[in-house]
PDB file of C-alpha atoms in Angstrom:
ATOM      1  CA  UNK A   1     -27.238   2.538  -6.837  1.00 65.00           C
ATOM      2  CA  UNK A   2     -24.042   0.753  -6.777  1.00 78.00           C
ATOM      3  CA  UNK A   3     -23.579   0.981 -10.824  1.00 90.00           C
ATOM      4  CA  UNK A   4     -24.349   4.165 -10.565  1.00 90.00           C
ATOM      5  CA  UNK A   5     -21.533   4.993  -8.073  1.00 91.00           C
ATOM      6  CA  UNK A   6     -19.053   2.761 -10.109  1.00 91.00           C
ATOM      7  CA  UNK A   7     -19.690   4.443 -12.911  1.00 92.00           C
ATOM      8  CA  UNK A   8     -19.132   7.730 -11.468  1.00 92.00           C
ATOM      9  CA  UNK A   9     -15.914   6.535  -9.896  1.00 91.00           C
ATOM     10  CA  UNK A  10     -14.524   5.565 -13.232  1.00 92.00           C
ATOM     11  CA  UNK A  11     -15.881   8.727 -14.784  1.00 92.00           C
ATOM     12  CA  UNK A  12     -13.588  10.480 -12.345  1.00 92.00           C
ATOM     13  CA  UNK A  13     -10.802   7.876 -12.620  1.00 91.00           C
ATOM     14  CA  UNK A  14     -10.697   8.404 -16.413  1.00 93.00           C
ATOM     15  CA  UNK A  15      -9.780  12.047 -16.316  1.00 94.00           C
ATOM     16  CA  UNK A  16      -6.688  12.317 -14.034  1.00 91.00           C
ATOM     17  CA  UNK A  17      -3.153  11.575 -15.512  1.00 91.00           C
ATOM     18  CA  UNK A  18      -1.054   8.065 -15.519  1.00 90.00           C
ATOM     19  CA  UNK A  19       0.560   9.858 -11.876  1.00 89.00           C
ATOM     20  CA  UNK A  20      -2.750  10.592 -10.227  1.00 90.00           C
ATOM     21  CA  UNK A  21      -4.366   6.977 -11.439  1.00 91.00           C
ATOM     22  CA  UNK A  22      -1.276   5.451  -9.552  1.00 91.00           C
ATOM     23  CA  UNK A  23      -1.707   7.537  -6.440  1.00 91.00           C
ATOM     24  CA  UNK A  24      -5.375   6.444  -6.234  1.00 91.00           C
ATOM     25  CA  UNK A  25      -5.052   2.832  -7.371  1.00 93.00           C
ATOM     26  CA  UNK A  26      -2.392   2.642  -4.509  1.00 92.00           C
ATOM     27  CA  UNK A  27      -4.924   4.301  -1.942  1.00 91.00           C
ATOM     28  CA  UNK A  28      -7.613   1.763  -2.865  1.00 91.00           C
ATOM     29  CA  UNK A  29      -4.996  -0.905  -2.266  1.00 89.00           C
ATOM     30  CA  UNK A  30      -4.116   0.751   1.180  1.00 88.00           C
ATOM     31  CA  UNK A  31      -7.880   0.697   1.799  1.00 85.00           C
ATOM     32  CA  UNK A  32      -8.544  -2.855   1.110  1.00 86.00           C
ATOM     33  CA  UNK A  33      -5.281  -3.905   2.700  1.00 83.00           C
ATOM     34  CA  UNK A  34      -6.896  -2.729   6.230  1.00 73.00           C
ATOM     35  CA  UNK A  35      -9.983  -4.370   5.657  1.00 71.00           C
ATOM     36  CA  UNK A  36      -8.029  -7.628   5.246  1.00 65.00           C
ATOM     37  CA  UNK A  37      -5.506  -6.838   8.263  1.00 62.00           C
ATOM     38  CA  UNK A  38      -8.809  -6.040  10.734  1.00 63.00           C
ATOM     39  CA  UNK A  39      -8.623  -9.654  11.378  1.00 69.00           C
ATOM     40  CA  UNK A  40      -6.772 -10.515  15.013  1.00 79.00           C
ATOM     41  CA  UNK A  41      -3.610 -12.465  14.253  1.00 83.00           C
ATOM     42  CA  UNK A  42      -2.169 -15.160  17.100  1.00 90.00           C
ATOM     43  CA  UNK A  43       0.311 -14.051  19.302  1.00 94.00           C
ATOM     44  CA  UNK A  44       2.914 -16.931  17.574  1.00 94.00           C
ATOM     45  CA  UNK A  45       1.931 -15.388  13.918  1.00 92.00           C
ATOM     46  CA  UNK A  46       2.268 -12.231  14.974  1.00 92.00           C
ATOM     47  CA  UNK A  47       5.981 -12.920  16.995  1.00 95.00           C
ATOM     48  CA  UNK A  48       6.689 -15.000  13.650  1.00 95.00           C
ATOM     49  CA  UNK A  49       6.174 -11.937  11.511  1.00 93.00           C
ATOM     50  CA  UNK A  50       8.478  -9.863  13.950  1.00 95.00           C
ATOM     51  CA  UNK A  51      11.267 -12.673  13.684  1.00 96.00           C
ATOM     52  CA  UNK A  52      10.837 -12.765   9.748  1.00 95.00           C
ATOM     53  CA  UNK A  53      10.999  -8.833   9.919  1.00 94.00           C
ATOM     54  CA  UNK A  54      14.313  -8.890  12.119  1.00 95.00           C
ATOM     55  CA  UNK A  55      15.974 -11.431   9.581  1.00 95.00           C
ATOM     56  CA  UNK A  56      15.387  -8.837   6.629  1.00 93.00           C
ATOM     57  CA  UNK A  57      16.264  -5.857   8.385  1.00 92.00           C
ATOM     58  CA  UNK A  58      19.636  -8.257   9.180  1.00 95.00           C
ATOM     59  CA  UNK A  59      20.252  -8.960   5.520  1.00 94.00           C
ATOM     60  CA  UNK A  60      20.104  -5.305   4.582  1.00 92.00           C
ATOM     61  CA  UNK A  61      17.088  -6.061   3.178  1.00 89.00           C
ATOM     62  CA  UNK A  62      15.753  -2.496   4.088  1.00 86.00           C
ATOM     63  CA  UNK A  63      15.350   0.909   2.708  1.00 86.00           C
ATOM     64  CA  UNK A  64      16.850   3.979   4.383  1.00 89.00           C
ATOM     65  CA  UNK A  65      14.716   7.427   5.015  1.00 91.00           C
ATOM     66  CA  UNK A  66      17.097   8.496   2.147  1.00 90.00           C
ATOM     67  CA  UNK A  67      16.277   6.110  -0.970  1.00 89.00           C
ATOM     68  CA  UNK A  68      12.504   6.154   0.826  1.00 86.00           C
ATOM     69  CA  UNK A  69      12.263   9.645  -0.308  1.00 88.00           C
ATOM     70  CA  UNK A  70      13.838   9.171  -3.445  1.00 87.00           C
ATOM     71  CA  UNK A  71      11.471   6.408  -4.390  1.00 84.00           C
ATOM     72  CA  UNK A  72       8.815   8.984  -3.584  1.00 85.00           C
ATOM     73  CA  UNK A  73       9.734  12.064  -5.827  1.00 87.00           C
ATOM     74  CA  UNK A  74      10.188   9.441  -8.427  1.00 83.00           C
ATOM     75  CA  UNK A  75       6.294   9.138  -8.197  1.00 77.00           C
TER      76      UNK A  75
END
């Protein structure tokens, strides 16, 4: 069954353009992503995260709603 079902993903996959085979690969990424963060994280990795998070945001190391949007039409 599961060839089957791979093969008819990749049957699918194989007829949308280079922008739609991006949009997916990056929705299969988002989908394994939250498999892996399902796991519970300690209270010191998760304030860790928050301090490392606070340091970027401090060296500008952020993008506005502005250049977000742009990097999304760009897609």
């Amino acid at each position: 069954m599961a060839k089957a079902l791979d093969h008819e993903m990749y049957n699918y996959f194989m007829q949308l353009n280079d922008a739609e085979k991006k949009s997916v690969i990056q929705m299969l990424k988002t989908f394994v992503k939250g498999k892996e963060s399902s796991v519970r994280i300690s209270i010191e990795q998760y304030n860790q995260e928050l301090q490392e998070a606070e340091a970027e945001y401090e060296r500008g190391e952020f993008a506005t709603h502005e250049e977000f949007v742009k990097q999304i039409r760009k897609w």
